[in-house]
């Protein structure tokens, strides 16, 4: 990742980001519950992490209705692992009646039956249904130490099932995958995906957030990784998720999908009340700005 040049103001002042427009709403639909326990997960999701519980279909529906009134244009679903939520298919059906939907999944729960249901939902909507599948290596040797024993093969099965029903997921890889940020690394990854039957593979590479489990795997943030004193112009603000989105959870609305473990990032109980400026005083904000992290697809 190329680092942008940071222009600094006097130390102590953090840039304030206004909500420019509420383009996207994220749902932490599975809470922090996941079938995997990845060693780089920035919210330490796991089969036993109940910091955030799953959302019900009725809770999602209420926020969808509110979002419709606010002119939201796209919806994202994350966790934890969204497909652990038994109401995920009906939730997607509701969402696709009012806008495009994207699900961030590890791919393992995607059975042939679920792939078929997703394909039918996609075909029956005037809006797009995107699946984003996370992998962290070119093979089991590189992926499994991060995502868990046997996970590479299981993820590929999920990817293959989507390909069989004509869905072309976006494959998401973090920089925990050695070399993937280089051109040669990207080309190597695309080769792996073509071999899976994805003739036009789509790859999204994400920088690491040095918090949650990742803080223990490699390192926490260092003191210089802060936006204290940094000036952000409109172009820089436009690239930040918090300028255009909000994250709905069981515990209320947060500024973005990244900061849910920080009570200060909880803005309100409703989307309408959450449309306020936010000060970028968290180290993760440094990653968003300096490394160009974008949660959106
Ligand atoms: S972590 Fe990123 S998206 Fe969240 S408030 Fe900070 S800059 Fe914005």
PDB file of C-alpha atoms and ligand atoms in Angstrom:
ATOM      1  CA  UNK A   1       0.000   0.000   0.000  1.00  0.00           C
ATOM      2  CA  UNK A   2       1.231   3.521  -0.766  1.00  0.00           C
ATOM      3  CA  UNK A   3       1.100   5.864   2.186  1.00  0.00           C
ATOM      4  CA  UNK A   4      -0.365   9.294   1.503  1.00  0.00           C
ATOM      5  CA  UNK A   5       1.570  12.371   2.581  1.00  0.00           C
ATOM      6  CA  UNK A   6       0.214  13.570   5.921  1.00  0.00           C
ATOM      7  CA  UNK A   7       0.028  17.299   6.604  1.00  0.00           C
ATOM      8  CA  UNK A   8      -0.064  17.960  10.333  1.00  0.00           C
ATOM      9  CA  UNK A   9      -1.749  20.595  12.489  1.00  0.00           C
ATOM     10  CA  UNK A  10      -0.743  21.216  16.109  1.00  0.00           C
ATOM     11  CA  UNK A  11      -0.677  17.929  18.049  1.00  0.00           C
ATOM     12  CA  UNK A  12      -3.832  17.207  19.974  1.00  0.00           C
ATOM     13  CA  UNK A  13      -6.374  18.269  17.363  1.00  0.00           C
ATOM     14  CA  UNK A  14      -8.068  15.419  15.514  1.00  0.00           C
ATOM     15  CA  UNK A  15      -9.787  15.907  12.171  1.00  0.00           C
ATOM     16  CA  UNK A  16     -13.590  15.964  12.344  1.00  0.00           C
ATOM     17  CA  UNK A  17     -15.443  14.083   9.625  1.00  0.00           C
ATOM     18  CA  UNK A  18     -18.967  15.209   8.783  1.00  0.00           C
ATOM     19  CA  UNK A  19     -21.485  12.698   7.471  1.00  0.00           C
ATOM     20  CA  UNK A  20     -21.346  13.918   3.873  1.00  0.00           C
ATOM     21  CA  UNK A  21     -24.204  11.652   2.749  1.00  0.00           C
ATOM     22  CA  UNK A  22     -25.603   8.406   4.114  1.00  0.00           C
ATOM     23  CA  UNK A  23     -24.920   6.281   1.041  1.00  0.00           C
ATOM     24  CA  UNK A  24     -24.472   2.894   2.741  1.00  0.00           C
ATOM     25  CA  UNK A  25     -25.679   1.138   5.845  1.00  0.00           C
ATOM     26  CA  UNK A  26     -23.857  -1.836   7.337  1.00  0.00           C
ATOM     27  CA  UNK A  27     -25.522  -4.462   9.536  1.00  0.00           C
ATOM     28  CA  UNK A  28     -23.529  -6.492  12.015  1.00  0.00           C
ATOM     29  CA  UNK A  29     -26.111  -9.151  11.455  1.00  0.00           C
ATOM     30  CA  UNK A  30     -24.261 -12.041  13.136  1.00  0.00           C
ATOM     31  CA  UNK A  31     -22.798 -10.017  15.988  1.00  0.00           C
ATOM     32  CA  UNK A  32     -19.296 -11.174  16.880  1.00  0.00           C
ATOM     33  CA  UNK A  33     -20.168 -14.842  16.403  1.00  0.00           C
ATOM     34  CA  UNK A  34     -18.197 -16.699  13.756  1.00  0.00           C
ATOM     35  CA  UNK A  35     -17.484 -20.303  12.827  1.00  0.00           C
ATOM     36  CA  UNK A  36     -13.784 -19.361  12.503  1.00  0.00           C
ATOM     37  CA  UNK A  37     -11.353 -17.676  14.884  1.00  0.00           C
ATOM     38  CA  UNK A  38      -8.908 -15.892  12.560  1.00  0.00           C
ATOM     39  CA  UNK A  39      -5.688 -14.732  14.159  1.00  0.00           C
ATOM     40  CA  UNK A  40      -5.944 -11.284  12.515  1.00  0.00           C
ATOM     41  CA  UNK A  41      -9.632 -10.532  13.187  1.00  0.00           C
ATOM     42  CA  UNK A  42      -9.841  -6.906  14.272  1.00  0.00           C
ATOM     43  CA  UNK A  43     -12.950  -7.560  16.392  1.00  0.00           C
ATOM     44  CA  UNK A  44     -11.778 -11.013  17.571  1.00  0.00           C
ATOM     45  CA  UNK A  45     -14.887 -12.799  16.296  1.00  0.00           C
ATOM     46  CA  UNK A  46     -15.107 -16.451  17.267  1.00  0.00           C
ATOM     47  CA  UNK A  47     -17.594 -19.243  18.029  1.00  0.00           C
ATOM     48  CA  UNK A  48     -17.737 -17.968  21.624  1.00  0.00           C
ATOM     49  CA  UNK A  49     -17.412 -14.162  21.346  1.00  0.00           C
ATOM     50  CA  UNK A  50     -20.820 -12.820  22.367  1.00  0.00           C
ATOM     51  CA  UNK A  51     -19.804  -9.144  22.791  1.00  0.00           C
ATOM     52  CA  UNK A  52     -22.409  -8.438  20.131  1.00  0.00           C
ATOM     53  CA  UNK A  53     -25.376 -10.770  19.679  1.00  0.00           C
ATOM     54  CA  UNK A  54     -27.057 -11.585  16.369  1.00  0.00           C
ATOM     55  CA  UNK A  55     -29.702  -9.222  15.043  1.00  0.00           C
ATOM     56  CA  UNK A  56     -33.233 -10.459  14.453  1.00  0.00           C
ATOM     57  CA  UNK A  57     -35.046 -10.059  11.146  1.00  0.00           C
ATOM     58  CA  UNK A  58     -37.439  -7.597  12.817  1.00  0.00           C
ATOM     59  CA  UNK A  59     -34.532  -5.435  14.070  1.00  0.00           C
ATOM     60  CA  UNK A  60     -32.953  -5.355  10.608  1.00  0.00           C
ATOM     61  CA  UNK A  61     -36.342  -4.614   9.018  1.00  0.00           C
ATOM     62  CA  UNK A  62     -36.893  -1.587  11.279  1.00  0.00           C
ATOM     63  CA  UNK A  63     -33.506  -0.106  10.322  1.00  0.00           C
ATOM     64  CA  UNK A  64     -34.075  -0.903   6.631  1.00  0.00           C
ATOM     65  CA  UNK A  65     -37.308   1.079   6.775  1.00  0.00           C
ATOM     66  CA  UNK A  66     -35.506   3.982   8.422  1.00  0.00           C
ATOM     67  CA  UNK A  67     -32.696   3.757   5.848  1.00  0.00           C
ATOM     68  CA  UNK A  68     -35.198   3.849   2.988  1.00  0.00           C
ATOM     69  CA  UNK A  69     -36.521   7.180   4.295  1.00  0.00           C
ATOM     70  CA  UNK A  70     -32.973   8.535   4.510  1.00  0.00           C
ATOM     71  CA  UNK A  71     -32.218   7.708   0.865  1.00  0.00           C
ATOM     72  CA  UNK A  72     -29.614   4.998   1.531  1.00  0.00           C
ATOM     73  CA  UNK A  73     -28.328   3.439  -1.686  1.00  0.00           C
ATOM     74  CA  UNK A  74     -26.503   0.229  -0.618  1.00  0.00           C
ATOM     75  CA  UNK A  75     -26.531  -2.311   2.201  1.00  0.00           C
ATOM     76  CA  UNK A  76     -23.725  -4.435   3.631  1.00  0.00           C
ATOM     77  CA  UNK A  77     -23.951  -7.438   5.960  1.00  0.00           C
ATOM     78  CA  UNK A  78     -21.108  -8.579   8.152  1.00  0.00           C
ATOM     79  CA  UNK A  79     -20.371 -10.253  11.477  1.00  0.00           C
ATOM     80  CA  UNK A  80     -18.905 -12.474  12.645  1.00  0.00           C
ATOM     81  CA  UNK A  81     -20.158 -14.774   9.919  1.00  0.00           C
ATOM     82  CA  UNK A  82     -23.460 -13.489   8.478  1.00  0.00           C
ATOM     83  CA  UNK A  83     -24.693 -16.892   7.299  1.00  0.00           C
ATOM     84  CA  UNK A  84     -24.691 -18.175  10.886  1.00  0.00           C
ATOM     85  CA  UNK A  85     -27.772 -15.985  11.252  1.00  0.00           C
ATOM     86  CA  UNK A  86     -30.701 -18.283  10.399  1.00  0.00           C
ATOM     87  CA  UNK A  87     -32.713 -15.313   9.116  1.00  0.00           C
ATOM     88  CA  UNK A  88     -30.048 -14.250   6.609  1.00  0.00           C
ATOM     89  CA  UNK A  89     -31.920 -15.359   3.462  1.00  0.00           C
ATOM     90  CA  UNK A  90     -35.204 -13.617   4.408  1.00  0.00           C
ATOM     91  CA  UNK A  91     -33.183 -10.563   5.483  1.00  0.00           C
ATOM     92  CA  UNK A  92     -31.527 -10.463   2.055  1.00  0.00           C
ATOM     93  CA  UNK A  93     -34.910 -10.877   0.345  1.00  0.00           C
ATOM     94  CA  UNK A  94     -36.204  -7.803   2.237  1.00  0.00           C
ATOM     95  CA  UNK A  95     -33.072  -5.819   1.464  1.00  0.00           C
ATOM     96  CA  UNK A  96     -33.050  -6.639  -2.229  1.00  0.00           C
ATOM     97  CA  UNK A  97     -36.562  -5.236  -2.489  1.00  0.00           C
ATOM     98  CA  UNK A  98     -35.150  -1.788  -1.761  1.00  0.00           C
ATOM     99  CA  UNK A  99     -31.497  -1.728  -2.814  1.00  0.00           C
ATOM    100  CA  UNK A 100     -28.249  -3.570  -3.616  1.00  0.00           C
ATOM    101  CA  UNK A 101     -26.863  -5.901  -0.947  1.00  0.00           C
ATOM    102  CA  UNK A 102     -23.374  -7.219  -0.228  1.00  0.00           C
ATOM    103  CA  UNK A 103     -22.560 -10.022   2.240  1.00  0.00           C
ATOM    104  CA  UNK A 104     -19.072 -10.404   3.744  1.00  0.00           C
ATOM    105  CA  UNK A 105     -18.650 -14.120   4.424  1.00  0.00           C
ATOM    106  CA  UNK A 106     -15.868 -16.642   4.907  1.00  0.00           C
ATOM    107  CA  UNK A 107     -17.681 -18.853   2.403  1.00  0.00           C
ATOM    108  CA  UNK A 108     -17.695 -21.987   4.550  1.00  0.00           C
ATOM    109  CA  UNK A 109     -21.459 -21.996   5.302  1.00  0.00           C
ATOM    110  CA  UNK A 110     -22.262 -21.805   1.574  1.00  0.00           C
ATOM    111  CA  UNK A 111     -23.793 -25.194   0.826  1.00  0.00           C
ATOM    112  CA  UNK A 112     -25.114 -26.106  -2.627  1.00  0.00           C
ATOM    113  CA  UNK A 113     -28.611 -25.373  -1.321  1.00  0.00           C
ATOM    114  CA  UNK A 114     -27.675 -21.920   0.023  1.00  0.00           C
ATOM    115  CA  UNK A 115     -25.843 -21.092  -3.230  1.00  0.00           C
ATOM    116  CA  UNK A 116     -29.059 -21.954  -5.095  1.00  0.00           C
ATOM    117  CA  UNK A 117     -31.119 -19.716  -2.805  1.00  0.00           C
ATOM    118  CA  UNK A 118     -28.674 -16.838  -3.286  1.00  0.00           C
ATOM    119  CA  UNK A 119     -28.744 -17.311  -7.037  1.00  0.00           C
ATOM    120  CA  UNK A 120     -32.564 -17.156  -7.027  1.00  0.00           C
ATOM    121  CA  UNK A 121     -32.541 -14.031  -4.838  1.00  0.00           C
ATOM    122  CA  UNK A 122     -30.067 -12.395  -7.199  1.00  0.00           C
ATOM    123  CA  UNK A 123     -32.053 -13.304 -10.320  1.00  0.00           C
ATOM    124  CA  UNK A 124     -35.327 -12.132  -8.770  1.00  0.00           C
ATOM    125  CA  UNK A 125     -34.165  -8.645  -7.817  1.00  0.00           C
ATOM    126  CA  UNK A 126     -33.638  -5.511  -9.866  1.00  0.00           C
ATOM    127  CA  UNK A 127     -30.735  -4.783  -7.489  1.00  0.00           C
ATOM    128  CA  UNK A 128     -27.385  -6.562  -7.321  1.00  0.00           C
ATOM    129  CA  UNK A 129     -26.439  -9.171  -4.728  1.00  0.00           C
ATOM    130  CA  UNK A 130     -22.691  -9.300  -4.072  1.00  0.00           C
ATOM    131  CA  UNK A 131     -20.857 -11.915  -2.033  1.00  0.00           C
ATOM    132  CA  UNK A 132     -17.441 -11.098  -0.617  1.00  0.00           C
ATOM    133  CA  UNK A 133     -15.383 -14.093   0.468  1.00  0.00           C
ATOM    134  CA  UNK A 134     -12.312 -13.797   2.664  1.00  0.00           C
ATOM    135  CA  UNK A 135      -9.231 -15.971   2.095  1.00  0.00           C
ATOM    136  CA  UNK A 136      -5.760 -15.360   3.476  1.00  0.00           C
ATOM    137  CA  UNK A 137      -3.407 -17.386   1.377  1.00  0.00           C
ATOM    138  CA  UNK A 138      -2.685 -19.009  -1.973  1.00  0.00           C
ATOM    139  CA  UNK A 139      -2.935 -22.477  -0.468  1.00  0.00           C
ATOM    140  CA  UNK A 140      -3.662 -24.329   2.774  1.00  0.00           C
ATOM    141  CA  UNK A 141      -0.087 -23.798   4.016  1.00  0.00           C
ATOM    142  CA  UNK A 142      -0.423 -20.012   3.861  1.00  0.00           C
ATOM    143  CA  UNK A 143      -4.137 -19.633   4.679  1.00  0.00           C
ATOM    144  CA  UNK A 144      -4.764 -22.157   7.439  1.00  0.00           C
ATOM    145  CA  UNK A 145      -2.373 -20.754  10.075  1.00  0.00           C
ATOM    146  CA  UNK A 146      -4.487 -17.573   9.939  1.00  0.00           C
ATOM    147  CA  UNK A 147      -8.032 -18.868   9.288  1.00  0.00           C
ATOM    148  CA  UNK A 148      -7.802 -22.301  10.916  1.00  0.00           C
ATOM    149  CA  UNK A 149      -6.929 -25.892  10.068  1.00  0.00           C
ATOM    150  CA  UNK A 150      -8.748 -27.164   6.987  1.00  0.00           C
ATOM    151  CA  UNK A 151     -10.356 -23.781   6.265  1.00  0.00           C
ATOM    152  CA  UNK A 152      -8.699 -23.239   2.845  1.00  0.00           C
ATOM    153  CA  UNK A 153     -10.331 -26.320   1.317  1.00  0.00           C
ATOM    154  CA  UNK A 154     -13.715 -25.472   2.863  1.00  0.00           C
ATOM    155  CA  UNK A 155     -13.595 -21.867   1.635  1.00  0.00           C
ATOM    156  CA  UNK A 156     -12.785 -23.048  -1.877  1.00  0.00           C
ATOM    157  CA  UNK A 157     -15.799 -25.369  -1.784  1.00  0.00           C
ATOM    158  CA  UNK A 158     -18.002 -22.352  -1.004  1.00  0.00           C
ATOM    159  CA  UNK A 159     -16.422 -20.314  -3.807  1.00  0.00           C
ATOM    160  CA  UNK A 160     -16.886 -23.208  -6.223  1.00  0.00           C
ATOM    161  CA  UNK A 161     -20.573 -23.577  -5.277  1.00  0.00           C
ATOM    162  CA  UNK A 162     -21.185 -19.904  -6.027  1.00  0.00           C
ATOM    163  CA  UNK A 163     -19.355 -20.200  -9.341  1.00  0.00           C
ATOM    164  CA  UNK A 164     -21.555 -23.205 -10.236  1.00  0.00           C
ATOM    165  CA  UNK A 165     -24.725 -21.129  -9.886  1.00  0.00           C
ATOM    166  CA  UNK A 166     -23.272 -18.223 -11.861  1.00  0.00           C
ATOM    167  CA  UNK A 167     -22.334 -15.928  -8.953  1.00  0.00           C
ATOM    168  CA  UNK A 168     -18.907 -14.309  -9.114  1.00  0.00           C
ATOM    169  CA  UNK A 169     -17.864 -13.371  -5.571  1.00  0.00           C
ATOM    170  CA  UNK A 170     -15.318 -10.678  -4.748  1.00  0.00           C
ATOM    171  CA  UNK A 171     -12.389 -12.408  -3.045  1.00  0.00           C
ATOM    172  CA  UNK A 172     -11.001 -10.403  -0.155  1.00  0.00           C
ATOM    173  CA  UNK A 173      -7.443 -10.889   1.011  1.00  0.00           C
ATOM    174  CA  UNK A 174      -5.649  -9.076   3.789  1.00  0.00           C
ATOM    175  CA  UNK A 175      -1.977  -8.231   3.782  1.00  0.00           C
ATOM    176  CA  UNK A 176      -1.535 -11.067   6.277  1.00  0.00           C
ATOM    177  CA  UNK A 177      -1.151 -13.063   3.045  1.00  0.00           C
ATOM    178  CA  UNK A 178       2.569 -12.797   2.315  1.00  0.00           C
ATOM    179  CA  UNK A 179       3.349 -10.885  -0.890  1.00  0.00           C
ATOM    180  CA  UNK A 180      -0.260 -10.288  -1.987  1.00  0.00           C
ATOM    181  CA  UNK A 181       0.150  -6.503  -2.026  1.00  0.00           C
ATOM    182  CA  UNK A 182       2.725  -6.755  -4.849  1.00  0.00           C
ATOM    183  CA  UNK A 183       1.806  -7.066  -8.529  1.00  0.00           C
ATOM    184  CA  UNK A 184       3.385 -10.520  -8.685  1.00  0.00           C
ATOM    185  CA  UNK A 185       1.415 -11.577  -5.599  1.00  0.00           C
ATOM    186  CA  UNK A 186      -1.861 -10.326  -7.073  1.00  0.00           C
ATOM    187  CA  UNK A 187      -1.239 -12.157 -10.334  1.00  0.00           C
ATOM    188  CA  UNK A 188      -0.481 -15.355  -8.442  1.00  0.00           C
ATOM    189  CA  UNK A 189      -3.731 -15.024  -6.497  1.00  0.00           C
ATOM    190  CA  UNK A 190      -5.745 -14.391  -9.655  1.00  0.00           C
ATOM    191  CA  UNK A 191      -4.302 -17.604 -11.101  1.00  0.00           C
ATOM    192  CA  UNK A 192      -5.545 -19.547  -8.066  1.00  0.00           C
ATOM    193  CA  UNK A 193      -9.016 -18.065  -8.518  1.00  0.00           C
ATOM    194  CA  UNK A 194      -9.166 -18.823 -12.248  1.00  0.00           C
ATOM    195  CA  UNK A 195      -8.301 -22.423 -11.456  1.00  0.00           C
ATOM    196  CA  UNK A 196     -11.445 -22.483  -9.271  1.00  0.00           C
ATOM    197  CA  UNK A 197     -13.675 -21.709 -12.219  1.00  0.00           C
ATOM    198  CA  UNK A 198     -13.888 -17.926 -11.756  1.00  0.00           C
ATOM    199  CA  UNK A 199     -13.105 -16.823 -15.305  1.00  0.00           C
ATOM    200  CA  UNK A 200     -13.193 -13.124 -14.358  1.00  0.00           C
ATOM    201  CA  UNK A 201     -11.888 -13.164 -10.784  1.00  0.00           C
ATOM    202  CA  UNK A 202     -12.355 -10.088  -8.624  1.00  0.00           C
ATOM    203  CA  UNK A 203      -9.841  -9.423  -5.879  1.00  0.00           C
ATOM    204  CA  UNK A 204      -9.907  -6.844  -3.075  1.00  0.00           C
ATOM    205  CA  UNK A 205      -6.795  -6.417  -0.941  1.00  0.00           C
ATOM    206  CA  UNK A 206      -7.145  -4.924   2.521  1.00  0.00           C
ATOM    207  CA  UNK A 207      -4.505  -3.514   4.852  1.00  0.00           C
ATOM    208  CA  UNK A 208      -4.382  -4.935   8.369  1.00  0.00           C
ATOM    209  CA  UNK A 209      -6.064  -3.213  11.279  1.00  0.00           C
ATOM    210  CA  UNK A 210      -3.734  -3.608  14.242  1.00  0.00           C
ATOM    211  CA  UNK A 211      -6.405  -4.197  16.839  1.00  0.00           C
ATOM    212  CA  UNK A 212      -8.360  -7.147  18.267  1.00  0.00           C
ATOM    213  CA  UNK A 213      -6.663 -10.480  17.565  1.00  0.00           C
ATOM    214  CA  UNK A 214      -4.225  -8.865  15.102  1.00  0.00           C
ATOM    215  CA  UNK A 215      -2.772  -6.788  17.928  1.00  0.00           C
ATOM    216  CA  UNK A 216      -1.410 -10.030  19.433  1.00  0.00           C
ATOM    217  CA  UNK A 217      -0.501 -11.753  16.129  1.00  0.00           C
ATOM    218  CA  UNK A 218       1.987  -9.169  14.854  1.00  0.00           C
ATOM    219  CA  UNK A 219       1.894  -5.881  16.720  1.00  0.00           C
ATOM    220  CA  UNK A 220      -0.421  -3.185  18.108  1.00  0.00           C
ATOM    221  CA  UNK A 221      -0.533   0.350  16.703  1.00  0.00           C
ATOM    222  CA  UNK A 222       2.468   2.521  17.489  1.00  0.00           C
ATOM    223  CA  UNK A 223       2.355   6.058  18.879  1.00  0.00           C
ATOM    224  CA  UNK A 224       3.091   7.721  15.519  1.00  0.00           C
ATOM    225  CA  UNK A 225       0.135   5.955  13.873  1.00  0.00           C
ATOM    226  CA  UNK A 226      -2.408   8.656  14.652  1.00  0.00           C
ATOM    227  CA  UNK A 227      -4.246  11.395  12.815  1.00  0.00           C
ATOM    228  CA  UNK A 228      -3.600  13.893  15.598  1.00  0.00           C
ATOM    229  CA  UNK A 229      -2.772  17.181  13.928  1.00  0.00           C
ATOM    230  CA  UNK A 230      -3.557  15.932  10.400  1.00  0.00           C
ATOM    231  CA  UNK A 231      -5.549  18.156   7.997  1.00  0.00           C
ATOM    232  CA  UNK A 232      -8.069  16.334   5.815  1.00  0.00           C
ATOM    233  CA  UNK A 233      -9.428  18.002   2.706  1.00  0.00           C
ATOM    234  CA  UNK A 234     -12.783  17.143   1.120  1.00  0.00           C
ATOM    235  CA  UNK A 235     -11.205  14.605  -1.240  1.00  0.00           C
ATOM    236  CA  UNK A 236      -9.651  12.746   1.719  1.00  0.00           C
ATOM    237  CA  UNK A 237     -12.927  12.808   3.678  1.00  0.00           C
ATOM    238  CA  UNK A 238     -14.802  11.461   0.662  1.00  0.00           C
ATOM    239  CA  UNK A 239     -12.636   8.332   0.764  1.00  0.00           C
ATOM    240  CA  UNK A 240     -13.511   7.508   4.381  1.00  0.00           C
ATOM    241  CA  UNK A 241     -16.307   5.093   5.212  1.00  0.00           C
ATOM    242  CA  UNK A 242     -17.427   7.258   8.142  1.00  0.00           C
ATOM    243  CA  UNK A 243     -18.199  10.143   5.757  1.00  0.00           C
ATOM    244  CA  UNK A 244     -20.734   8.050   3.847  1.00  0.00           C
ATOM    245  CA  UNK A 245     -21.912   5.122   5.982  1.00  0.00           C
ATOM    246  CA  UNK A 246     -23.037   3.937   9.395  1.00  0.00           C
ATOM    247  CA  UNK A 247     -22.925   0.543  11.109  1.00  0.00           C
ATOM    248  CA  UNK A 248     -26.064  -0.895  12.739  1.00  0.00           C
ATOM    249  CA  UNK A 249     -25.548  -3.434  15.524  1.00  0.00           C
ATOM    250  CA  UNK A 250     -27.603  -5.079  18.236  1.00  0.00           C
ATOM    251  CA  UNK A 251     -26.306  -2.386  20.606  1.00  0.00           C
ATOM    252  CA  UNK A 252     -27.095   0.620  18.429  1.00  0.00           C
ATOM    253  CA  UNK A 253     -25.561   2.574  15.550  1.00  0.00           C
ATOM    254  CA  UNK A 254     -21.775   2.985  15.339  1.00  0.00           C
ATOM    255  CA  UNK A 255     -19.769   5.371  13.216  1.00  0.00           C
ATOM    256  CA  UNK A 256     -18.296   2.628  11.001  1.00  0.00           C
ATOM    257  CA  UNK A 257     -17.804  -1.167  10.780  1.00  0.00           C
ATOM    258  CA  UNK A 258     -14.312  -0.945  12.292  1.00  0.00           C
ATOM    259  CA  UNK A 259     -14.760   0.698  15.685  1.00  0.00           C
ATOM    260  CA  UNK A 260     -17.518  -1.382  17.303  1.00  0.00           C
ATOM    261  CA  UNK A 261     -15.295  -2.368  20.238  1.00  0.00           C
ATOM    262  CA  UNK A 262     -14.968   1.304  21.184  1.00  0.00           C
ATOM    263  CA  UNK A 263     -17.906   2.672  23.211  1.00  0.00           C
ATOM    264  CA  UNK A 264     -17.041   6.211  22.049  1.00  0.00           C
ATOM    265  CA  UNK A 265     -17.837   5.182  18.467  1.00  0.00           C
ATOM    266  CA  UNK A 266     -21.462   4.336  19.320  1.00  0.00           C
ATOM    267  CA  UNK A 267     -23.380   7.360  18.075  1.00  0.00           C
ATOM    268  CA  UNK A 268     -27.054   6.682  18.728  1.00  0.00           C
ATOM    269  CA  UNK A 269     -29.897   4.161  18.838  1.00  0.00           C
ATOM    270  CA  UNK A 270     -31.200   5.116  15.401  1.00  0.00           C
ATOM    271  CA  UNK A 271     -29.684   5.986  12.029  1.00  0.00           C
ATOM    272  CA  UNK A 272     -31.397   9.359  12.018  1.00  0.00           C
ATOM    273  CA  UNK A 273     -29.718  10.366  15.268  1.00  0.00           C
ATOM    274  CA  UNK A 274     -26.336   9.062  14.126  1.00  0.00           C
ATOM    275  CA  UNK A 275     -25.835  11.568  11.286  1.00  0.00           C
ATOM    276  CA  UNK A 276     -23.338  13.671  13.251  1.00  0.00           C
ATOM    277  CA  UNK A 277     -19.639  14.564  12.735  1.00  0.00           C
ATOM    278  CA  UNK A 278     -17.017  12.271  14.253  1.00  0.00           C
ATOM    279  CA  UNK A 279     -13.495  13.002  15.497  1.00  0.00           C
ATOM    280  CA  UNK A 280     -10.841  10.630  14.108  1.00  0.00           C
ATOM    281  CA  UNK A 281      -9.019   9.998  17.390  1.00  0.00           C
ATOM    282  CA  UNK A 282      -8.544   6.225  16.958  1.00  0.00           C
ATOM    283  CA  UNK A 283      -5.426   4.549  15.615  1.00  0.00           C
ATOM    284  CA  UNK A 284      -7.530   2.582  13.114  1.00  0.00           C
ATOM    285  CA  UNK A 285      -8.426   5.929  11.526  1.00  0.00           C
ATOM    286  CA  UNK A 286      -4.755   6.218  10.579  1.00  0.00           C
ATOM    287  CA  UNK A 287      -5.034   2.996   8.550  1.00  0.00           C
ATOM    288  CA  UNK A 288      -8.145   4.255   6.766  1.00  0.00           C
ATOM    289  CA  UNK A 289      -6.497   7.513   5.749  1.00  0.00           C
ATOM    290  CA  UNK A 290      -2.808   6.680   5.354  1.00  0.00           C
ATOM    291  CA  UNK A 291      -3.301   3.246   3.742  1.00  0.00           C
ATOM    292  CA  UNK A 292      -6.523   4.007   1.888  1.00  0.00           C
ATOM    293  CA  UNK A 293      -8.617   1.361   3.599  1.00  0.00           C
ATOM    294  CA  UNK A 294     -12.148   1.260   2.246  1.00  0.00           C
ATOM    295  CA  UNK A 295     -14.655  -1.195   3.721  1.00  0.00           C
ATOM    296  CA  UNK A 296     -17.002  -0.849   0.729  1.00  0.00           C
ATOM    297  CA  UNK A 297     -16.728  -3.195  -2.242  1.00  0.00           C
TER     298      UNK A 297
HETATM  299  S1  LIG B   1     -11.834   3.782  11.590  1.00  0.00           S
HETATM  300 FE1  LIG B   1     -11.902   4.620   9.499  1.00  0.00          FE
HETATM  301  S2  LIG B   1     -14.059   4.622   8.919  1.00  0.00           S
HETATM  302 FE2  LIG B   1     -13.944   4.380  11.168  1.00  0.00          FE
HETATM  303  S3  LIG B   1     -14.100   6.476  12.007  1.00  0.00           S
HETATM  304 FE3  LIG B   1     -11.916   6.036  11.747  1.00  0.00          FE
HETATM  305  S4  LIG B   1     -11.417   6.811   9.678  1.00  0.00           S
HETATM  306 FE4  LIG B   1     -13.613   6.662   9.812  1.00  0.00          FE
END
